[in-house]
Short mmCIF file of C-alpha atoms in Angstrom, two decimals:
data_model
loop_
_atom_site.label_atom_id
_atom_site.label_comp_id
_atom_site.label_asym_id
_atom_site.label_seq_id
_atom_site.Cartn_x
_atom_site.Cartn_y
_atom_site.Cartn_z
CA MET A 1 -31.84 67.50 9.54
CA ALA A 2 -30.38 64.52 7.45
CA GLN A 3 -33.25 62.47 5.60
CA PRO A 4 -33.29 58.79 6.42
CA PRO A 5 -32.08 56.60 3.65
CA PRO A 6 -34.86 55.30 1.38
CA LYS A 7 -35.97 52.01 2.10
CA ALA A 8 -36.60 49.19 -0.40
CA PRO A 9 -40.41 49.12 -1.05
CA GLU A 10 -42.49 46.54 0.61
CA LEU A 11 -42.67 43.16 -1.64
CA PRO A 12 -45.40 40.55 -1.64
CA PRO A 13 -44.87 37.17 -0.95
CA GLU A 14 -42.18 35.20 -2.91
CA ALA A 15 -44.92 33.27 -5.25
CA SER A 16 -46.21 36.66 -6.39
CA TRP A 17 -43.18 38.88 -6.78
CA PRO A 18 -43.64 41.10 -9.77
CA GLU A 19 -40.80 40.89 -12.38
CA GLU A 20 -39.82 44.52 -11.59
CA SER A 21 -39.97 46.92 -8.72
CA PRO A 22 -41.41 50.27 -8.84
CA ASP A 23 -37.73 51.63 -9.15
CA GLY A 24 -36.75 49.65 -12.08
CA VAL A 25 -34.86 46.67 -10.48
CA ASP A 26 -35.09 43.28 -12.15
CA LEU A 27 -36.39 41.05 -9.35
CA THR A 28 -36.16 38.05 -11.32
CA LEU A 29 -32.48 38.27 -11.63
CA ILE A 30 -32.36 38.61 -7.73
CA GLN A 31 -34.68 35.51 -7.35
CA TRP A 32 -32.20 33.61 -9.77
CA THR A 33 -28.94 34.74 -7.87
CA LEU A 34 -30.65 34.01 -4.34
CA SER A 35 -31.62 30.45 -5.64
CA LEU A 36 -27.81 29.69 -5.90
CA THR A 37 -25.31 28.59 -3.73
CA PRO A 38 -22.33 31.08 -2.60
CA LEU A 39 -19.97 29.18 -5.00
CA GLU A 40 -22.41 29.43 -7.65
CA ARG A 41 -22.84 33.02 -7.27
CA LEU A 42 -19.11 33.59 -7.20
CA GLU A 43 -18.64 31.56 -10.35
CA LEU A 44 -21.64 33.53 -11.99
CA LEU A 45 -19.74 36.65 -11.28
CA GLN A 46 -16.75 35.14 -12.74
CA ASP A 47 -18.56 34.16 -16.08
CA TRP A 48 -19.60 37.84 -16.25
CA VAL A 49 -16.23 39.30 -15.72
CA ASP A 50 -14.60 36.60 -18.21
CA GLY A 51 -17.40 37.17 -20.93
CA LEU A 52 -16.80 40.96 -20.64
CA ALA A 53 -13.13 40.38 -20.95
CA GLU A 54 -13.52 38.11 -24.14
CA LEU A 55 -15.76 40.72 -25.70
CA ARG A 56 -13.26 43.39 -25.17
CA ASN A 57 -10.34 41.49 -26.24
CA GLY A 58 -12.26 40.37 -29.32
CA ARG A 59 -13.27 43.76 -29.94
CA ALA A 60 -9.66 45.00 -29.64
CA SER A 61 -8.34 42.23 -32.06
CA GLU A 62 -10.82 43.32 -34.74
CA ARG A 63 -9.48 46.90 -34.62
CA MET B 1 4.46 40.76 -15.24
CA ASP B 2 1.77 40.08 -17.88
CA GLU B 3 -1.50 42.02 -17.65
CA PRO B 4 -4.21 39.59 -16.38
CA ARG B 5 -7.12 39.07 -18.71
CA SER B 6 -9.49 39.18 -15.99
CA VAL B 7 -9.61 39.14 -12.05
CA ARG B 8 -9.50 35.39 -10.75
CA PHE B 9 -11.79 35.88 -7.60
CA LEU B 10 -11.25 32.52 -5.87
CA GLY B 11 -7.60 32.52 -6.73
CA LEU B 12 -7.06 35.82 -4.90
CA LEU B 13 -9.01 34.38 -1.81
CA ARG B 14 -6.96 31.36 -1.66
CA ALA B 15 -3.59 33.24 -1.91
CA LEU B 16 -4.77 35.37 1.00
CA LEU B 17 -6.15 32.31 2.97
CA ARG B 18 -2.78 30.28 2.29
CA HIS B 19 -0.99 33.16 4.17
CA GLY B 20 -3.42 33.12 7.00
CA VAL B 21 -4.32 36.78 6.52
CA ASP B 22 -7.07 37.86 8.76
CA PHE B 23 -9.54 39.57 6.28
CA PHE B 24 -13.03 39.67 4.97
CA VAL B 25 -14.70 40.26 1.64
CA VAL B 26 -16.64 43.61 1.33
CA GLY B 27 -17.82 45.68 -1.51
CA GLY B 28 -19.24 44.21 -4.78
CA VAL B 29 -18.20 40.64 -4.25
CA ALA B 30 -19.41 40.58 -0.98
CA ALA B 31 -22.85 41.68 -2.18
CA GLN B 32 -22.74 39.08 -5.07
CA LEU B 33 -22.02 36.46 -2.55
CA GLU B 34 -24.92 37.43 -0.46
CA GLY B 35 -27.34 37.12 -3.43
CA ALA B 36 -27.12 40.60 -4.99
CA PRO B 37 -26.61 40.38 -8.94
CA ILE B 38 -23.92 42.99 -8.90
CA LEU B 39 -21.04 43.19 -11.53
CA THR B 40 -17.54 44.14 -10.46
CA PHE B 41 -14.06 43.96 -11.59
CA ASP B 42 -12.13 43.73 -8.53
CA LEU B 43 -12.04 41.89 -5.26
CA ASP B 44 -12.17 44.16 -1.93
CA VAL B 45 -11.03 42.97 0.91
CA LEU B 46 -10.84 44.74 4.71
CA TYR B 47 -7.75 43.59 6.79
CA ASP B 48 -6.71 43.69 10.51
CA LYS B 49 -3.99 46.13 10.85
CA ASN B 50 -1.98 44.29 13.69
CA PRO B 51 1.44 44.08 12.76
CA GLU B 52 1.50 40.19 12.47
CA ASN B 53 -1.55 40.41 10.15
CA LEU B 54 0.43 42.97 8.17
CA ALA B 55 3.34 40.70 7.62
CA ARG B 56 1.19 37.91 6.46
CA LEU B 57 -0.78 40.30 4.17
CA LEU B 58 2.39 41.46 2.75
CA ALA B 59 3.76 38.02 1.96
CA ALA B 60 0.59 37.25 0.21
CA LEU B 61 0.90 40.37 -1.67
CA ARG B 62 4.53 39.57 -2.69
CA GLU B 63 3.37 36.17 -3.97
CA LEU B 64 0.66 37.71 -6.08
CA LYS B 65 3.16 40.17 -7.59
CA ALA B 66 1.11 43.32 -6.42
CA ARG B 67 1.68 46.58 -7.37
CA TYR B 68 -0.39 49.90 -7.13
CA ARG B 69 -2.63 50.72 -9.94
CA ASP B 70 -0.56 53.89 -10.83
CA PRO B 71 -2.01 56.08 -13.41
CA ALA B 72 1.39 57.33 -14.13
CA GLY B 73 2.63 53.71 -14.97
CA ARG B 74 4.91 53.63 -12.05
CA HIS B 75 5.93 50.35 -10.53
CA ILE B 76 5.20 50.86 -6.74
CA GLU B 77 5.07 47.86 -4.57
CA PRO B 78 3.03 47.74 -1.27
CA ASP B 79 5.05 47.79 2.11
CA ALA B 80 4.43 47.04 5.49
CA GLU B 81 4.70 50.89 6.37
CA LYS B 82 1.94 51.62 3.49
CA LEU B 83 -0.11 48.74 4.76
CA ALA B 84 -0.04 50.11 8.31
CA THR B 85 -0.65 53.85 7.52
CA LEU B 86 -2.91 54.20 4.39
CA ARG B 87 -6.55 53.43 4.03
CA LEU B 88 -6.81 52.51 0.33
CA HIS B 89 -4.40 50.04 -1.46
CA LEU B 90 -5.66 49.67 -4.90
CA LEU B 91 -3.68 47.00 -6.44
CA LEU B 92 -2.91 45.01 -9.82
CA THR B 93 -1.64 41.50 -9.21
CA GLU B 94 -1.14 38.66 -11.40
CA LEU B 95 -4.73 37.37 -10.78
CA GLY B 96 -6.30 40.63 -11.55
CA ALA B 97 -7.38 43.74 -9.43
CA LEU B 98 -7.44 43.57 -5.79
CA ASP B 99 -8.35 46.34 -3.39
CA VAL B 100 -6.72 45.79 0.04
CA LEU B 101 -8.64 48.27 2.64
CA GLY B 102 -7.80 49.34 5.88
CA SER B 103 -11.42 51.15 6.43
CA ILE B 104 -14.33 51.39 4.49
CA GLY B 105 -17.33 53.78 4.88
CA ASN B 106 -17.27 56.19 7.42
CA GLY B 107 -13.65 54.80 8.69
CA LEU B 108 -14.94 51.57 9.69
CA THR B 109 -12.19 49.18 10.30
CA TYR B 110 -11.94 45.36 10.34
CA HIS B 111 -12.71 45.17 13.98
CA ASP B 112 -15.67 47.55 13.77
CA LEU B 113 -17.33 45.19 11.18
CA VAL B 114 -16.02 41.51 11.81
CA GLY B 115 -18.83 40.81 14.15
CA ARG B 116 -21.19 41.48 10.86
CA THR B 117 -19.65 38.85 8.94
CA ILE B 118 -20.61 35.55 7.47
CA LEU B 119 -18.56 32.20 7.08
CA TYR B 120 -18.98 30.88 3.41
CA GLN B 121 -18.16 27.63 2.02
CA LEU B 122 -16.40 28.43 -1.29
CA GLY B 123 -15.40 25.01 -2.70
CA GLU B 124 -12.68 23.85 -0.12
CA SER B 125 -11.95 27.38 1.05
CA GLN B 126 -13.81 29.16 3.95
CA VAL B 127 -14.15 33.00 3.62
CA HIS B 128 -15.58 35.70 5.78
CA VAL B 129 -17.84 37.94 4.02
CA LEU B 130 -19.64 41.32 5.15
CA GLU B 131 -23.17 40.56 5.46
CA LEU B 132 -25.57 42.26 2.98
CA ALA B 133 -26.94 44.98 5.35
CA ALA B 134 -23.69 46.44 6.57
CA VAL B 135 -22.33 46.41 2.48
CA ILE B 136 -25.53 48.72 2.20
CA GLU B 137 -24.60 50.60 5.28
CA THR B 138 -21.00 51.20 4.03
CA LYS B 139 -22.09 51.98 0.57
CA GLU B 140 -24.69 54.55 1.81
CA GLN B 141 -21.68 56.13 3.91
CA ALA B 142 -19.18 56.28 1.12
CA ASN B 143 -21.88 57.67 -0.83
CA ARG B 144 -19.96 57.93 -4.28
CA ASP B 145 -21.93 57.86 -7.66
CA LYS B 146 -21.05 54.20 -8.07
CA ASP B 147 -22.11 53.31 -4.67
CA ARG B 148 -25.58 55.04 -4.82
CA ALA B 149 -26.14 53.48 -8.20
CA ALA B 150 -25.89 49.72 -6.59
CA LEU B 151 -28.19 50.77 -3.97
CA PRO B 152 -31.54 49.93 -5.35
CA VAL B 153 -30.39 46.32 -6.32
CA LEU B 154 -28.86 45.73 -2.87
CA ARG B 155 -32.06 46.76 -1.05
CA GLN B 156 -34.30 44.94 -3.00
CA THR B 157 -32.06 41.89 -2.56
CA LEU B 158 -31.97 42.51 1.20
CA ALA B 159 -36.00 42.69 1.28
CA MET B 160 -36.29 39.58 -0.72
CA LYS B 161 -33.75 37.62 1.49
CA ALA B 162 -35.67 38.46 4.35
CA ARG B 163 -38.92 36.95 2.90
CA LEU B 164 -37.20 33.85 1.93
CA LYS B 165 -38.16 30.68 3.65
CA PRO B 166 -35.72 29.53 6.36
CA ASP B 167 -34.34 26.71 4.37
CA ALA B 168 -33.22 28.77 1.63
CA LYS B 169 -29.88 28.79 0.57
CA SER B 170 -27.99 31.59 2.47
#
């Protein structure tokens, strides 16, 4: 019989959330993204992608 | 076509909206819009396969100069027949990588999931996005390594969203 998918562990109220979940997820990062508007979240993702592209292109030009 | 330096998420969404395509955002960008800090390098969208919508989608893809990401380097463009029959269209456009999907998870289509979307205001654009619980379900169904790797962050985000105050930003 198939096992049910694992559920996220129970979390305490927001004010006392730990920094990391027992399975190693950074909860502070999630709190931060949840504090943003959807447009800000998309802009954040765009910044991450652009930053990595800059690093990649910089590394390529150093070769 | 010059290789794009990186994907332009809003630009891709605006092109689809400009052509009136019936679609919604799924995958990593949907998760990010729902508040999960997930890094992704392409935009995944699920589209309605009705013939009128296929024509609108094809017009948008032509404007974006879309072609399939072909490992052999061949230049293959999407067309109405491929969009109507194939499930996955992994495309490269002048605004970056765009995955146009006829179904996700265990074969779930636009009509199976459109009732589980949220309308987001992104600047001047309104975009339908698959809700996080459904993103998790489809990734559990897909069950690829990359899907399983993302699940702990997605599940924790869903748990934290459920505990946030009602006045919190969506």
